Tab-separated table of C-alpha atoms in Angstrom:
chain	number	residue	atom	x	y	z
A	1	UNK	CA	125.714	205.917	49.481
A	2	UNK	CA	129.309	206.577	50.383
A	3	UNK	CA	132.053	206.199	47.808
A	4	UNK	CA	135.767	206.906	47.401
A	5	UNK	CA	137.581	207.498	44.113
A	6	UNK	CA	141.356	207.281	43.833
A	7	UNK	CA	143.677	207.844	40.930
A	8	UNK	CA	144.586	204.649	39.151
A	9	UNK	CA	148.110	203.327	39.346
A	10	UNK	CA	150.690	202.267	39.250
A	11	UNK	CA	152.454	205.495	40.098
A	12	UNK	CA	156.127	205.107	39.233
A	13	UNK	CA	158.650	207.543	40.735
A	14	UNK	CA	162.354	207.847	41.303
A	15	UNK	CA	163.685	208.108	44.833
A	16	UNK	CA	163.401	211.640	46.304
A	17	UNK	CA	160.607	212.638	43.902
A	18	UNK	CA	157.445	214.387	45.078
A	19	UNK	CA	154.347	212.238	45.484
A	20	UNK	CA	150.683	213.088	45.091
A	21	UNK	CA	147.913	210.494	45.109
A	22	UNK	CA	144.495	212.004	44.516
A	23	UNK	CA	141.431	210.966	46.487
A	24	UNK	CA	137.898	212.352	46.304
A	25	UNK	CA	134.832	211.163	48.144
A	26	UNK	CA	131.061	211.240	48.186
A	27	UNK	CA	129.335	210.982	51.535
A	28	UNK	CA	126.440	212.239	53.575
A	29	UNK	CA	127.307	214.179	56.665
A	30	UNK	CA	130.867	214.756	57.793
A	31	UNK	CA	132.841	211.536	57.575
A	32	UNK	CA	136.295	210.911	58.960
A	33	UNK	CA	138.927	210.265	56.301
A	34	UNK	CA	141.847	207.856	56.306
A	35	UNK	CA	144.826	206.710	54.302
A	36	UNK	CA	145.860	203.100	54.779
A	37	UNK	CA	149.005	201.480	53.370
A	38	UNK	CA	149.534	197.844	52.392
A	39	UNK	CA	153.076	196.549	51.994
A	40	UNK	CA	153.573	193.423	49.869
A	41	UNK	CA	152.195	190.301	51.507
A	42	UNK	CA	150.797	192.145	54.505
A	43	UNK	CA	147.506	193.481	55.810
A	44	UNK	CA	146.554	197.137	55.802
A	45	UNK	CA	147.838	199.566	58.383
A	46	UNK	CA	146.689	203.070	59.147
A	47	UNK	CA	148.981	205.752	57.722
A	48	UNK	CA	147.116	208.922	58.724
A	49	UNK	CA	143.655	210.264	59.399
A	50	UNK	CA	141.611	213.468	59.664
A	51	UNK	CA	138.320	213.826	61.456
A	52	UNK	CA	136.992	217.233	60.362
A	53	UNK	CA	137.284	219.831	57.627
A	54	UNK	CA	140.690	221.538	57.276
A	55	UNK	CA	142.369	218.980	59.535
A	56	UNK	CA	145.760	217.819	58.303
A	57	UNK	CA	146.807	214.264	59.025
A	58	UNK	CA	150.514	213.453	58.924
A	59	UNK	CA	152.798	210.491	59.562
A	60	UNK	CA	156.220	209.291	58.308
A	61	UNK	CA	156.548	212.353	56.045
A	62	UNK	CA	153.131	211.805	54.426
A	63	UNK	CA	150.413	214.457	54.699
A	64	UNK	CA	146.793	214.857	53.650
A	65	UNK	CA	144.364	217.724	54.261
A	66	UNK	CA	140.606	217.227	54.626
A	67	UNK	CA	139.075	219.614	52.052
A	68	UNK	CA	135.317	219.741	52.471
A	69	UNK	CA	134.775	222.282	49.689
A	70	UNK	CA	136.378	219.989	47.103
A	71	UNK	CA	135.504	216.701	48.903
A	72	UNK	CA	139.137	215.663	48.629
A	73	UNK	CA	141.859	214.110	50.780
A	74	UNK	CA	144.959	213.964	48.570
A	75	UNK	CA	148.052	212.191	49.896
A	76	UNK	CA	151.429	213.938	49.505
A	77	UNK	CA	155.040	213.305	50.384
A	78	UNK	CA	157.906	215.607	49.581
A	79	UNK	CA	160.606	212.984	48.967
A	80	UNK	CA	159.715	209.317	48.487
A	81	UNK	CA	161.962	206.396	49.333
A	82	UNK	CA	162.202	202.914	47.871
A	83	UNK	CA	160.711	201.639	51.137
A	84	UNK	CA	157.509	203.619	50.393
A	85	UNK	CA	156.660	201.201	47.578
A	86	UNK	CA	153.250	199.817	48.533
A	87	UNK	CA	149.549	200.084	47.770
A	88	UNK	CA	147.784	203.100	49.287
A	89	UNK	CA	144.070	203.121	50.078
A	90	UNK	CA	141.928	206.149	50.777
A	91	UNK	CA	138.907	205.435	52.985
A	92	UNK	CA	136.059	207.163	54.737
A	93	UNK	CA	134.220	206.201	57.896
A	94	UNK	CA	130.455	206.263	57.765
A	95	UNK	CA	128.385	205.474	60.845
A	96	UNK	CA	130.338	202.373	61.787
A	97	UNK	CA	132.005	200.965	58.674
A	98	UNK	CA	134.834	201.966	56.351
A	99	UNK	CA	134.402	202.495	52.618
A	100	UNK	CA	137.649	202.037	50.692
A	101	UNK	CA	138.874	203.283	47.355
A	102	UNK	CA	140.316	200.741	44.935
A	103	UNK	CA	143.890	201.457	45.935
A	104	UNK	CA	146.870	203.026	44.162
A	105	UNK	CA	150.110	201.130	43.757
A	106	UNK	CA	153.279	203.194	44.244
A	107	UNK	CA	156.573	201.936	42.840
A	108	UNK	CA	159.733	203.832	43.779
A	109	UNK	CA	162.999	203.058	42.009
A	110	UNK	CA	166.509	203.906	43.270
B	1	UNK	CA	150.458	191.314	71.998
B	2	UNK	CA	149.795	189.640	68.636
B	3	UNK	CA	147.110	192.077	67.427
B	4	UNK	CA	144.819	190.421	64.864
B	5	UNK	CA	145.643	186.863	63.846
B	6	UNK	CA	144.093	184.831	61.031
B	7	UNK	CA	144.225	181.159	60.146
B	8	UNK	CA	144.944	179.640	57.750
B	9	UNK	CA	147.294	181.803	55.675
B	10	UNK	CA	146.601	179.890	52.467
B	11	UNK	CA	143.850	177.498	51.406
B	12	UNK	CA	142.837	175.739	48.215
B	13	UNK	CA	139.287	174.376	47.952
B	14	UNK	CA	137.310	172.590	45.322
B	15	UNK	CA	133.961	173.988	44.224
B	16	UNK	CA	131.272	172.968	46.686
B	17	UNK	CA	133.577	172.361	49.644
B	18	UNK	CA	133.089	174.241	52.878
B	19	UNK	CA	135.561	175.864	55.231
B	20	UNK	CA	135.819	178.323	58.093
B	21	UNK	CA	138.305	181.166	58.299
B	22	UNK	CA	139.314	181.993	61.843
B	23	UNK	CA	140.138	185.419	63.269
B	24	UNK	CA	141.131	186.443	66.776
B	25	UNK	CA	142.200	189.732	68.345
B	26	UNK	CA	143.846	190.401	71.694
B	27	UNK	CA	143.228	194.157	71.922
B	28	UNK	CA	139.881	193.889	73.734
B	29	UNK	CA	138.161	195.536	70.769
B	30	UNK	CA	134.393	195.576	70.541
B	31	UNK	CA	134.012	195.550	66.765
B	32	UNK	CA	135.288	193.051	64.199
B	33	UNK	CA	135.070	192.913	60.420
B	34	UNK	CA	135.591	190.613	57.459
B	35	UNK	CA	136.703	192.024	54.092
B	36	UNK	CA	137.637	190.536	50.778
B	37	UNK	CA	140.258	192.068	48.511
B	38	UNK	CA	140.136	191.496	44.765
B	39	UNK	CA	142.382	193.038	42.094
B	40	UNK	CA	141.125	196.463	41.056
B	41	UNK	CA	138.258	196.348	43.573
B	42	UNK	CA	139.827	197.565	46.782
B	43	UNK	CA	138.469	196.083	49.987
B	44	UNK	CA	134.804	195.233	50.275
B	45	UNK	CA	133.062	194.547	53.564
B	46	UNK	CA	131.459	191.113	53.853
B	47	UNK	CA	130.112	191.125	57.426
B	48	UNK	CA	130.840	192.924	60.621
B	49	UNK	CA	130.111	192.600	64.300
B	50	UNK	CA	129.720	195.880	66.113
B	51	UNK	CA	129.775	194.169	69.484
B	52	UNK	CA	129.741	190.684	70.975
B	53	UNK	CA	126.459	188.990	70.123
B	54	UNK	CA	125.633	191.077	67.050
B	55	UNK	CA	126.443	190.660	63.355
B	56	UNK	CA	125.437	192.703	60.312
B	57	UNK	CA	125.743	192.326	56.578
B	58	UNK	CA	128.183	194.430	54.666
B	59	UNK	CA	128.425	195.144	50.959
B	60	UNK	CA	128.968	191.561	49.698
B	61	UNK	CA	127.490	189.028	52.181
B	62	UNK	CA	126.066	186.461	49.752
B	63	UNK	CA	127.628	183.014	50.097
B	64	UNK	CA	129.060	183.696	53.548
B	65	UNK	CA	128.060	183.281	57.179
B	66	UNK	CA	129.750	184.592	60.294
B	67	UNK	CA	129.884	183.791	63.978
B	68	UNK	CA	131.036	186.086	66.751
B	69	UNK	CA	132.112	183.337	69.079
B	70	UNK	CA	133.134	185.669	71.908
B	71	UNK	CA	134.680	189.104	72.194
B	72	UNK	CA	138.023	187.867	70.805
B	73	UNK	CA	136.959	185.651	67.923
B	74	UNK	CA	135.030	186.218	64.697
B	75	UNK	CA	134.838	183.439	62.115
B	76	UNK	CA	133.794	183.477	58.460
B	77	UNK	CA	132.251	180.379	56.888
B	78	UNK	CA	131.888	179.419	53.262
B	79	UNK	CA	129.209	176.704	53.129
B	80	UNK	CA	129.633	175.814	49.452
B	81	UNK	CA	132.659	177.468	47.919
B	82	UNK	CA	132.502	178.895	44.390
B	83	UNK	CA	135.319	180.089	42.105
B	84	UNK	CA	133.967	183.654	42.505
B	85	UNK	CA	135.027	183.460	46.158
B	86	UNK	CA	138.681	183.194	45.207
B	87	UNK	CA	140.140	186.200	46.983
B	88	UNK	CA	142.276	187.443	49.826
B	89	UNK	CA	140.278	187.719	53.042
B	90	UNK	CA	141.161	190.183	55.783
B	91	UNK	CA	139.856	190.359	59.300
B	92	UNK	CA	139.989	193.643	61.207
B	93	UNK	CA	139.016	194.936	64.617
B	94	UNK	CA	138.384	198.325	66.197
B	95	UNK	CA	137.673	199.684	69.627
B	96	UNK	CA	134.297	201.357	69.823
B	97	UNK	CA	131.273	201.336	67.582
B	98	UNK	CA	130.317	204.711	66.229
B	99	UNK	CA	133.480	206.624	67.057
B	100	UNK	CA	134.139	208.586	63.871
B	101	UNK	CA	137.918	208.532	64.213
B	102	UNK	CA	138.275	204.925	65.176
B	103	UNK	CA	141.197	203.020	63.681
B	104	UNK	CA	140.760	199.506	62.329
B	105	UNK	CA	143.592	197.028	62.859
B	106	UNK	CA	144.025	194.397	60.171
B	107	UNK	CA	145.225	190.826	60.215
B	108	UNK	CA	147.752	189.459	57.682
B	109	UNK	CA	145.087	187.912	55.450
B	110	UNK	CA	144.052	184.491	54.143
B	111	UNK	CA	144.629	183.755	50.480
B	112	UNK	CA	141.837	181.454	49.274
B	113	UNK	CA	141.678	179.757	45.901
B	114	UNK	CA	138.563	177.880	44.799
B	115	UNK	CA	139.064	175.534	41.860
């Protein structure tokens, strides 16, 4: 079946540091890939997505590239802000349902 | 345009009690979902409804029932609550079944504690 593996957190960074959160997946076929973000006390919201190999999704300074050869979709941001503190979930879309990773908490200090 | 709404926001039950979590969306989406979120487990799909009139089991359906009341509303029922059902429950909706790039929109969640 489908599965998503994310690096465990929390990831603790200072403001303006570079961020990488690793995500790898196992799936049959060619799934679409997503990063969702959950701010404290809220539901999840879509951050970015990629639908085919070599696609790069980007939003709010975050980027992730769909790498079929390494089955990866790592999330990156060049300069994090305190307001980026949240839990980040990598996910893949099978036929009609999402499979989520366990989430990675990001804590950014001033 | 409220998006996805859930009621209640918080609930405390005793073991064996029953309750229904309500979810509604105003985006005219076809598909709706119920997830539970537990520490260190990510989100796990309980049930989903690909379209009005259909429901399917997800990864963790035991102990739950669902009703797709109409296109807008999708409820989750716990017939006899157990402490293992203590969790945060999220409802989500999306536009079209089977579209590989479809985005799911999430509600704010219901925090349920079963004593």
